[in-house]
mmCIF file of C-alpha atoms in Angstrom:
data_model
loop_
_atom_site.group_PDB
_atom_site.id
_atom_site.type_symbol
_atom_site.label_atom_id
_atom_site.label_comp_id
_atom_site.label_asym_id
_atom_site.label_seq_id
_atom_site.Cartn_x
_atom_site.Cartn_y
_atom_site.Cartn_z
ATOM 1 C CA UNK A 1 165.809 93.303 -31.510
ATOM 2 C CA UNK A 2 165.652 96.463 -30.002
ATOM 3 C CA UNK A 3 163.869 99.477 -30.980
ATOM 4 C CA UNK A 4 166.890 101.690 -31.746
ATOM 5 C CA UNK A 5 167.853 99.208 -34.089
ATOM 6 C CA UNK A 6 165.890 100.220 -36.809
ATOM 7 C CA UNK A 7 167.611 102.866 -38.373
ATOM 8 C CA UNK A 8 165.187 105.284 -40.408
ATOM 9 C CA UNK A 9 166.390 104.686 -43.954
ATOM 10 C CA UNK A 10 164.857 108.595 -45.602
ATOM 11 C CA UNK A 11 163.952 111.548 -44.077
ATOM 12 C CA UNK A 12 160.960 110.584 -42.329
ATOM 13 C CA UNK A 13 162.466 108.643 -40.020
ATOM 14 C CA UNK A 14 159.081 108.610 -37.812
ATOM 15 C CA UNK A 15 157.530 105.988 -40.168
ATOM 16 C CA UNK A 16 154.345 106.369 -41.871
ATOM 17 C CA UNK A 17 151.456 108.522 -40.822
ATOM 18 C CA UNK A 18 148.502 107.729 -43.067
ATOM 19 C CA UNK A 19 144.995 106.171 -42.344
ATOM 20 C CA UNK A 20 145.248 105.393 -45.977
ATOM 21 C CA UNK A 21 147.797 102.798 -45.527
ATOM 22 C CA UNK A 22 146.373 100.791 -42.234
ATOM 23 C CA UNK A 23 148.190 98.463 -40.315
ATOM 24 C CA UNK A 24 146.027 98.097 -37.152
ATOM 25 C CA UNK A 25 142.250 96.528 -36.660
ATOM 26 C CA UNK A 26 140.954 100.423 -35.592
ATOM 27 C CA UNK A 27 142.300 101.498 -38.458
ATOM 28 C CA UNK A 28 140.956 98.893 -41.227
ATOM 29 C CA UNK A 29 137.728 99.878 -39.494
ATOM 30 C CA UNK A 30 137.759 103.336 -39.825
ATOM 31 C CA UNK A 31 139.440 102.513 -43.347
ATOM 32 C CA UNK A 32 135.910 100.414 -44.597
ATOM 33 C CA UNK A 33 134.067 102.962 -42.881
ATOM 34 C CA UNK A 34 135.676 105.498 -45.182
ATOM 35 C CA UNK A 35 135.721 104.029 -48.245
ATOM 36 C CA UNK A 36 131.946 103.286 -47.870
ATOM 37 C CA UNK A 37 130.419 106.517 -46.604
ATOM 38 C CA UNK A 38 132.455 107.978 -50.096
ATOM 39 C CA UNK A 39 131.149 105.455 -52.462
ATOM 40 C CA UNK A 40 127.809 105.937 -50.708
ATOM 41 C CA UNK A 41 127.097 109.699 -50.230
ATOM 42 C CA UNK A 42 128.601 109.792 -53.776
ATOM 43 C CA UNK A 43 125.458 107.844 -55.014
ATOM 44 C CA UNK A 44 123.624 110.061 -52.791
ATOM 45 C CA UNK A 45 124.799 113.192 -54.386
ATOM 46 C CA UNK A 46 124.076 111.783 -57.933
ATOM 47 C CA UNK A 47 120.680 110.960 -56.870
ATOM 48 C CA UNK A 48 120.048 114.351 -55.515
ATOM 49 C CA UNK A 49 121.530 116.153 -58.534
ATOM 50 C CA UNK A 50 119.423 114.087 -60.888
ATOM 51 C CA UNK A 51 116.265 115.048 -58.605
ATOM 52 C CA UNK A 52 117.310 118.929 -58.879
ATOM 53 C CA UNK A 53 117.341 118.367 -63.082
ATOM 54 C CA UNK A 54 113.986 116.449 -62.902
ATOM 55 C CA UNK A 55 112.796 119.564 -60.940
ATOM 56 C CA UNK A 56 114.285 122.113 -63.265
ATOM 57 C CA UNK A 57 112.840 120.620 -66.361
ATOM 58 C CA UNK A 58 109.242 120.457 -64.889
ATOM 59 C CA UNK A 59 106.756 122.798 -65.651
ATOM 60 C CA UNK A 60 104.903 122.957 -62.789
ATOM 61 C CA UNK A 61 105.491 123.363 -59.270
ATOM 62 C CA UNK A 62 107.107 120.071 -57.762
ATOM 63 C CA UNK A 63 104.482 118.287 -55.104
ATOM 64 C CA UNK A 64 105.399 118.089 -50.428
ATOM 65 C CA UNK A 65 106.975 114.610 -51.338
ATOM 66 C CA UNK A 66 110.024 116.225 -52.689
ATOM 67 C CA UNK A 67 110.484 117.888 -49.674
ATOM 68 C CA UNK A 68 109.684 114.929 -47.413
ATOM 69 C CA UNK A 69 111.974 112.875 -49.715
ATOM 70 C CA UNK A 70 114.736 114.303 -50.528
ATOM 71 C CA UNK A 71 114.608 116.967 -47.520
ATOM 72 C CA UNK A 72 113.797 114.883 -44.480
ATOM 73 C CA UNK A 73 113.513 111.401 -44.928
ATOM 74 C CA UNK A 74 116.794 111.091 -46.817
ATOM 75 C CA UNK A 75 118.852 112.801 -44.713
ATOM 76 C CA UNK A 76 117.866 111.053 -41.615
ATOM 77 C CA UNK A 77 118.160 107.751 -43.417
ATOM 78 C CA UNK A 78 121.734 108.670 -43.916
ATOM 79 C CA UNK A 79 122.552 109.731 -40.705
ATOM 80 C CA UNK A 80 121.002 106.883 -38.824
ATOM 81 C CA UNK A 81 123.368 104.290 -41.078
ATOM 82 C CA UNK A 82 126.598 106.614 -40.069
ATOM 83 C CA UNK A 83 125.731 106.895 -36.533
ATOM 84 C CA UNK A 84 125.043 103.006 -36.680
ATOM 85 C CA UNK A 85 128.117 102.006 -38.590
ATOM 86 C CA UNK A 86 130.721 104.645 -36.509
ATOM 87 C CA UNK A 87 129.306 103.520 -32.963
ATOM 88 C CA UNK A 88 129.923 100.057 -33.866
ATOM 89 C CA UNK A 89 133.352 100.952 -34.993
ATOM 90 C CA UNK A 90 133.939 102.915 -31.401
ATOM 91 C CA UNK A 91 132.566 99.721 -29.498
ATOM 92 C CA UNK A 92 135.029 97.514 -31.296
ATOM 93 C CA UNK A 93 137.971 100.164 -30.602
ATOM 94 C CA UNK A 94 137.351 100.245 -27.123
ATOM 95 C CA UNK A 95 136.117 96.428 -26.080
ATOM 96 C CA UNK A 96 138.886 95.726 -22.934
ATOM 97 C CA UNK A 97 140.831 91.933 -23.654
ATOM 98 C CA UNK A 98 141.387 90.294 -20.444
ATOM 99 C CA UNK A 99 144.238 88.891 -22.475
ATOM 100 C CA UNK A 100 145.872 92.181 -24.087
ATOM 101 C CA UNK A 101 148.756 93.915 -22.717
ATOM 102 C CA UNK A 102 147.999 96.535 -20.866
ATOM 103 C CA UNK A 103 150.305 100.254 -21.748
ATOM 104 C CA UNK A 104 149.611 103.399 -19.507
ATOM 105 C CA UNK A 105 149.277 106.554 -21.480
ATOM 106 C CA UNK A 106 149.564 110.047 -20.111
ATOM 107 C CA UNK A 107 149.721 113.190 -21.895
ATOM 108 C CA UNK A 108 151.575 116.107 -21.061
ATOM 109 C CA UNK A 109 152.394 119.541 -22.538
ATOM 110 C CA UNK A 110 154.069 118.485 -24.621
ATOM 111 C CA UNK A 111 155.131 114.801 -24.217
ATOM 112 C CA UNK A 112 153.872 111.513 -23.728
ATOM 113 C CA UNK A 113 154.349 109.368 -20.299
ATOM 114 C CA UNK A 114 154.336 105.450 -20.771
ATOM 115 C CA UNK A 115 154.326 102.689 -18.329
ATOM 116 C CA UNK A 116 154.169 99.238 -19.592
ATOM 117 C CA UNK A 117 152.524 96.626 -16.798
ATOM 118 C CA UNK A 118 153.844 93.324 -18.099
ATOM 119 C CA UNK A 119 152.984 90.642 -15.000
ATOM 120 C CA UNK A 120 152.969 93.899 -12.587
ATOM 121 C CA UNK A 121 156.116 95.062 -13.192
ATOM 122 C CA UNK A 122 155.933 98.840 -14.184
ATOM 123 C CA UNK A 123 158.315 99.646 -16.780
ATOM 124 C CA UNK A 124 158.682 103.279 -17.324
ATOM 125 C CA UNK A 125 159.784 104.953 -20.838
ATOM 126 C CA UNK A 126 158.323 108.661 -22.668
ATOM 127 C CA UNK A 127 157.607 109.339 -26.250
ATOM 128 C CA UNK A 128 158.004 106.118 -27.779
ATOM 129 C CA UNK A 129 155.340 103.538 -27.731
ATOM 130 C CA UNK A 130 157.158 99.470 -28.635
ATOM 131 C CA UNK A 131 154.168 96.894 -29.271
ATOM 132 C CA UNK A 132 153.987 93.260 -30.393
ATOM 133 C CA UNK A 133 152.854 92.645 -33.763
ATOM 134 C CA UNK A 134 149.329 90.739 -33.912
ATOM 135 C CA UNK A 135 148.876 90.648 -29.989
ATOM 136 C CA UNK A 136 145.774 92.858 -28.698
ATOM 137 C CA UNK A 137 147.021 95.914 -26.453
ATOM 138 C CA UNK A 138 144.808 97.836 -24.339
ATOM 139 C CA UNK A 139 146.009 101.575 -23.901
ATOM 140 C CA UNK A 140 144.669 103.043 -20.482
ATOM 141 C CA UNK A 141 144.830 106.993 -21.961
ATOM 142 C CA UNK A 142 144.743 109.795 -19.019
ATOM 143 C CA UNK A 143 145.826 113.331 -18.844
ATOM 144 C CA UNK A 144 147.969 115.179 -16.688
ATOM 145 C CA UNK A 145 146.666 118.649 -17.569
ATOM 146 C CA UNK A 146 144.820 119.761 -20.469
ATOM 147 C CA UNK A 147 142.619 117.856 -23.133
ATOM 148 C CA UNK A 148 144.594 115.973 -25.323
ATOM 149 C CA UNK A 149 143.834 112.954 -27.876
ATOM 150 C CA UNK A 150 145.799 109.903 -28.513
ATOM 151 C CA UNK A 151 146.038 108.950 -33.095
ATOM 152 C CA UNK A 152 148.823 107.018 -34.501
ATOM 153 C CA UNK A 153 146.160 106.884 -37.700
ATOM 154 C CA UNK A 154 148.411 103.952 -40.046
ATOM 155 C CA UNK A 155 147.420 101.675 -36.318
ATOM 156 C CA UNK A 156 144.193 103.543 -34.400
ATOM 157 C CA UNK A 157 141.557 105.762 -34.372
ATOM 158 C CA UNK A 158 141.290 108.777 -32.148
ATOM 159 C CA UNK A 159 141.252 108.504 -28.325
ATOM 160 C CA UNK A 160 140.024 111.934 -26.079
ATOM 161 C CA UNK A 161 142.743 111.821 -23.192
ATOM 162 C CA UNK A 162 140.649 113.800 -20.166
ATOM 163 C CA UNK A 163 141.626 115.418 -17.460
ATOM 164 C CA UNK A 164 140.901 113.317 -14.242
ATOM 165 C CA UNK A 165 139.386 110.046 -16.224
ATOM 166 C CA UNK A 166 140.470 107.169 -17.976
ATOM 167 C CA UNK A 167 139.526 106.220 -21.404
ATOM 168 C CA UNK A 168 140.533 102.911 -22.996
ATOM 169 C CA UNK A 169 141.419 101.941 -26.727
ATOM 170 C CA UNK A 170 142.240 98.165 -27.423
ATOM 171 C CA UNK A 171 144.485 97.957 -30.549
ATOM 172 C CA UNK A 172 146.333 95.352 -32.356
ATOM 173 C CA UNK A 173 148.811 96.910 -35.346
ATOM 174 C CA UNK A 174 150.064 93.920 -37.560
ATOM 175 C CA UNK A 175 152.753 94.766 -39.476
ATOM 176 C CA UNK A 176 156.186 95.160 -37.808
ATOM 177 C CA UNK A 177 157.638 98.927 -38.411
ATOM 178 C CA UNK A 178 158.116 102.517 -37.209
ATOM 179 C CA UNK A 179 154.713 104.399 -37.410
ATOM 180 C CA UNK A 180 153.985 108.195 -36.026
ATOM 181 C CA UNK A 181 151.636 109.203 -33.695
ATOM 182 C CA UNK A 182 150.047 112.537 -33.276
ATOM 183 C CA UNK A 183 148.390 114.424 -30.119
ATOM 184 C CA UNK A 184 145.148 115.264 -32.493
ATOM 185 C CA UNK A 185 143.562 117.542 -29.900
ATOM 186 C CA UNK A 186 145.171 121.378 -29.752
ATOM 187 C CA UNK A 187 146.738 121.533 -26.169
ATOM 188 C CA UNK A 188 148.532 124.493 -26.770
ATOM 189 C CA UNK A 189 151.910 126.328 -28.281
ATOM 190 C CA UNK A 190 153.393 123.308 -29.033
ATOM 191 C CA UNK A 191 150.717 121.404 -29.911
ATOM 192 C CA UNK A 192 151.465 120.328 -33.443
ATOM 193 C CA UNK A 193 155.346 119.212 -31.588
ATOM 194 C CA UNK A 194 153.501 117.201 -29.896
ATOM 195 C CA UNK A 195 154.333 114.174 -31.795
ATOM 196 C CA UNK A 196 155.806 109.890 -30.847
ATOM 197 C CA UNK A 197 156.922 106.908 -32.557
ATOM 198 C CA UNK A 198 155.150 103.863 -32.426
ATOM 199 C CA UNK A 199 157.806 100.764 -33.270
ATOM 200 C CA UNK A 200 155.868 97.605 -34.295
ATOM 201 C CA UNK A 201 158.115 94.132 -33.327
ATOM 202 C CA UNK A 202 157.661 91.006 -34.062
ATOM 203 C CA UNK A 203 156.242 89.055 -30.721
ATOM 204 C CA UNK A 204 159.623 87.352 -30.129
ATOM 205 C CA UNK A 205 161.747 90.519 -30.450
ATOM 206 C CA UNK A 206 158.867 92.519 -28.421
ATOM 207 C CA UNK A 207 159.080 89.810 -25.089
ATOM 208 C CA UNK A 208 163.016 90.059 -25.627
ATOM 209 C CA UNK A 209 163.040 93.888 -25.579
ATOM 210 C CA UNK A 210 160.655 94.134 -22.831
ATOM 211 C CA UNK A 211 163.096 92.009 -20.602
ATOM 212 C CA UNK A 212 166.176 93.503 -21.772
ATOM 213 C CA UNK A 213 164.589 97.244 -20.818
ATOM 214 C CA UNK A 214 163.619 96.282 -17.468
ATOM 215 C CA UNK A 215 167.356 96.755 -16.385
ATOM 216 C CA UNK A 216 169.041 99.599 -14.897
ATOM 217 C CA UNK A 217 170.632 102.331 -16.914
ATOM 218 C CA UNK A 218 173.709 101.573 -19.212
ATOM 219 C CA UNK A 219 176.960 102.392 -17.043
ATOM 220 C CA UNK A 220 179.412 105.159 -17.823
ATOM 221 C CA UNK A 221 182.310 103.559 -18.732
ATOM 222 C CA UNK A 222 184.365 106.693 -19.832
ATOM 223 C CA UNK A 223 185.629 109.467 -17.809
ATOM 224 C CA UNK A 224 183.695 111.888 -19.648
ATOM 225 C CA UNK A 225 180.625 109.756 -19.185
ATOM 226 C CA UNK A 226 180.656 109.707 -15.793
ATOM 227 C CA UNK A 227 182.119 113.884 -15.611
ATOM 228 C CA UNK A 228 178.047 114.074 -17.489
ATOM 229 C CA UNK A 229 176.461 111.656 -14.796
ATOM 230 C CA UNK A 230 177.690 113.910 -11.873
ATOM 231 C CA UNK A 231 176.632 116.639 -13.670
ATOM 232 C CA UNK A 232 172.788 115.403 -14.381
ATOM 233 C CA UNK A 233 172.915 114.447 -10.362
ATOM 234 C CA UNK A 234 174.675 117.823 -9.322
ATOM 235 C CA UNK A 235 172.425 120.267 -11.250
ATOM 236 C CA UNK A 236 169.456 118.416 -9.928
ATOM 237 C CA UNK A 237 168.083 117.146 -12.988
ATOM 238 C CA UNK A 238 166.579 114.116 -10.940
ATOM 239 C CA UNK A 239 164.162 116.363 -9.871
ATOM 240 C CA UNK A 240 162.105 115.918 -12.619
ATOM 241 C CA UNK A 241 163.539 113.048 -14.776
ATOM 242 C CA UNK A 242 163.962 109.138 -13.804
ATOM 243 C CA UNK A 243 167.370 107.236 -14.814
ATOM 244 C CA UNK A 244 166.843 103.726 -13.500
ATOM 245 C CA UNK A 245 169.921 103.048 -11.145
ATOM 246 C CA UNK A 246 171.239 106.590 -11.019
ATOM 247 C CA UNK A 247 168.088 108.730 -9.872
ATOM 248 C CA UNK A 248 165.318 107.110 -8.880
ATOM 249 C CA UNK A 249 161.770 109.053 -8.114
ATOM 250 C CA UNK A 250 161.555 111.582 -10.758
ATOM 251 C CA UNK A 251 158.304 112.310 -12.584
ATOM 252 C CA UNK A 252 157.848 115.618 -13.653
ATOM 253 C CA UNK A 253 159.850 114.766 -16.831
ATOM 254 C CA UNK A 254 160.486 111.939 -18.962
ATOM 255 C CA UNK A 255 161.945 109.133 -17.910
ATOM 256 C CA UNK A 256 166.021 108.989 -19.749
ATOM 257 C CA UNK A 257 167.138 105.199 -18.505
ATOM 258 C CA UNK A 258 167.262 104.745 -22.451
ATOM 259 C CA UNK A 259 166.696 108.324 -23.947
ATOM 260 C CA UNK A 260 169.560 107.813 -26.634
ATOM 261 C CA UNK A 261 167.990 104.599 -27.871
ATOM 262 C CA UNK A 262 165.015 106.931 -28.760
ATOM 263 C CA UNK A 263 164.959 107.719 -32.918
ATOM 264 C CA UNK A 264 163.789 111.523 -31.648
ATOM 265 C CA UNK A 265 164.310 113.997 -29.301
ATOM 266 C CA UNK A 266 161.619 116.421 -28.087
ATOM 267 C CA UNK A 267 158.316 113.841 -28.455
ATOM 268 C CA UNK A 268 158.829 113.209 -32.212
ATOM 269 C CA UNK A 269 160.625 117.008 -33.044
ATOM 270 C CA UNK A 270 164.740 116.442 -33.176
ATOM 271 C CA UNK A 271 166.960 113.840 -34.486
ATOM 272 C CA UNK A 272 168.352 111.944 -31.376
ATOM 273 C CA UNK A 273 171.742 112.622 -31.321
ATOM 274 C CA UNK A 274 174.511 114.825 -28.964
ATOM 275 C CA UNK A 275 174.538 117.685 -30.826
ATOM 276 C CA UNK A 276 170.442 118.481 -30.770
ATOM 277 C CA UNK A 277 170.798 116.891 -27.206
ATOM 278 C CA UNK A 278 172.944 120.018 -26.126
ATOM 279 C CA UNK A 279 170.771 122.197 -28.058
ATOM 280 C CA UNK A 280 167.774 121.087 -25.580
ATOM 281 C CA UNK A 281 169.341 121.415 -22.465
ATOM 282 C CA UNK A 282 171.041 124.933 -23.384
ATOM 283 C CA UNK A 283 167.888 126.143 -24.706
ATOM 284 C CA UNK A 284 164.728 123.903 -24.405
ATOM 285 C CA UNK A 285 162.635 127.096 -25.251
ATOM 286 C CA UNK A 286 164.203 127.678 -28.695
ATOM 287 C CA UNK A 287 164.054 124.069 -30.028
ATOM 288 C CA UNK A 288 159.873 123.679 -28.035
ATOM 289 C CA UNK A 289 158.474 126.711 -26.949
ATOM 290 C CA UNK A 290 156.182 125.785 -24.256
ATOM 291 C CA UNK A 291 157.731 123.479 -22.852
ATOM 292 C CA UNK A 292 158.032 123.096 -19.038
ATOM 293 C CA UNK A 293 161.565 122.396 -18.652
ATOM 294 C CA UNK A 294 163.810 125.338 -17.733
ATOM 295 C CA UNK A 295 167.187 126.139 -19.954
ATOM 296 C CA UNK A 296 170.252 124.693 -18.497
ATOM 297 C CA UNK A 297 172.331 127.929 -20.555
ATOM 298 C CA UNK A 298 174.438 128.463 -17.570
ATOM 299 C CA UNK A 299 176.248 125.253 -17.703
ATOM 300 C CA UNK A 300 180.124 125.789 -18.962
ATOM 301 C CA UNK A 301 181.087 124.210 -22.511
ATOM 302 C CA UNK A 302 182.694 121.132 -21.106
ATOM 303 C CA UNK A 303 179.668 120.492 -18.811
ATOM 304 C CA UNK A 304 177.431 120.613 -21.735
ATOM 305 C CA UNK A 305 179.239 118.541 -23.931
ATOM 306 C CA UNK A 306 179.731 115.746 -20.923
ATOM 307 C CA UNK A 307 176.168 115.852 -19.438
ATOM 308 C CA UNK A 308 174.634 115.069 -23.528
ATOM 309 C CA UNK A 309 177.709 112.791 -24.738
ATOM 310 C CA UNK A 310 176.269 110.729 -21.343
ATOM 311 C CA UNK A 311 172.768 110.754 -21.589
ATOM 312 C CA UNK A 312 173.374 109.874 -25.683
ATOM 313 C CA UNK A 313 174.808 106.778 -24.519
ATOM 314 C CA UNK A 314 171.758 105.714 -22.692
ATOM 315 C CA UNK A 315 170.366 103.027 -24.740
#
């Protein structure tokens, strides 16, 4: 089972985004954690209320150990059970497994860089993160430029990507799906398009995915297929972007060996399909402004329509 096989079935074909519906361990976590500082700073704020009636109907002056109480001592109370609960929940999210999977995460403005390591075989793919159901995965989050932060929330909880160091989050979602994932640190114009998929497989499907995306690109059977292949290599798009087999080196961009299998275009932003896939290379600007890549608008019509009917078929 592939990822592109699961065809969104409504409008939000990202999957869910919602800590209130958890799928992961981080999640649950930060779920409990929730729940529990509501329930409990809802007590407090009864308690408190009641002590501001008790000191309205008094006559007199209330005595220091109102102050001490409900001023001081309660508040610190408080703060030193969040800070203890939280910090546990942060050491849990961020324990390494000698046994997890270990996924390479860089952020970009405005897209998302992903190696997989499986046995030391570096396996290259952009704005779509594919994980096993129930296995542990250790994410090794870095930054390629500004500050971002790594949140699918229905899976995780936050991750800081920095500039020049390497933070890791351990996760393990259990429930096969699509989920979305957020950058959830402002990195710029396109900041909220910052945006991936995270598809959940079962373990089986997951090991036979992983294999079957190790290959080379899908060849261009059709004459207009291969009129769009000489026009990615002529324009000089492997400058910046990787197609395993075809152009090799390229890391400025995302890697495209399988950019049509993707469910969006643009790191979460644009239905994958030719059309929006023209759009992007005519006009990148328009559809993301921000982003680094330059507008191909120069290319003729039946360059266009070659060069995206080609890299749609990528899959």
């Amino acid at each position: 089972m592939e990822p592109q096989d699961h065809t969104p079935s409504t409008l939000d074909m990202y999957g869910s985004q919602s800590a209130l519906n958890p799928v992961g361990l981080g999640a649950d976590l930060t779920l409990d954690l929730t729940v529990a500082m509501t329930i409990g700073f809802g007590i407090v704020f009864v308690g408190v209320m009641g002590i501001v009636w008790l000191a309205w109907r008094r006559d007199r002056p209330a005595g220091r150990w109102w102050v001490w109480s409900g001023g001081i001592v309660l508040p610190i109370a408080a703060i030193l059970v969040l800070m203890t609960a939280s910090t546990a929940i942060l050491v849990a999210s961020t324990r390494a497994d000698d046994r997890a999977l270990v996924i390479d995460v860089t952020g970009h403005q405005f897209w998302w860089d992903i190696v997989y390591d499986p046995g030391g075989i570096a396996l290259r793919d952009a704005n779509e993160l594919v994980l096993p159901a129930g296995r542990a995965v250790t994410l090794r989050l870095r930054s390629n430029d500004v500050i971002h932060s790594f949140w699918v929330p229905s899976i995780s909880g936050k991750m800081d990507m920095i500039p020049g160091r390497v933070n890791t989050l351990t996760i393990r979602p259990d429930t096969p799906g699509r989920y979305r994932g957020q950058c959830a640190e402002f990195c710029g114009l396109s900041h909220p398009r910052m945006a991936f998929e995270v598809v959940v497989l079962a373990p089986d499907d997951f090991d036979r995915w992983l294999v079957e995306t190790q290959g080379e690109a899908r060849d261009a059977a059709k004459p207009e297929l291969l009129d769009g292949k000489q026009v990615f290599i002529d324009y000089g798009c492997a400058a910046c972007h990787e197609i395993r087999g075809v152009a090799e080196g390229g890391r400025l961009g995302p890697d495209l060996t399988r950019v049509g299998g993707r469910a969006a275009l643009g790191a979460g932003m644009w239905r994958m399909n030719q059309g929006n896939l023209a759009g992007w290379i005519a006009d990148v600007g328009d559809m993301k402004p921000g982003a680094q890549m330059p507008s191909y608008n120069h290319l003729s019509g039946p360059e266009l329509r070659a060069v995206s009917a080609y890299l749609a078929s990528l899959k």
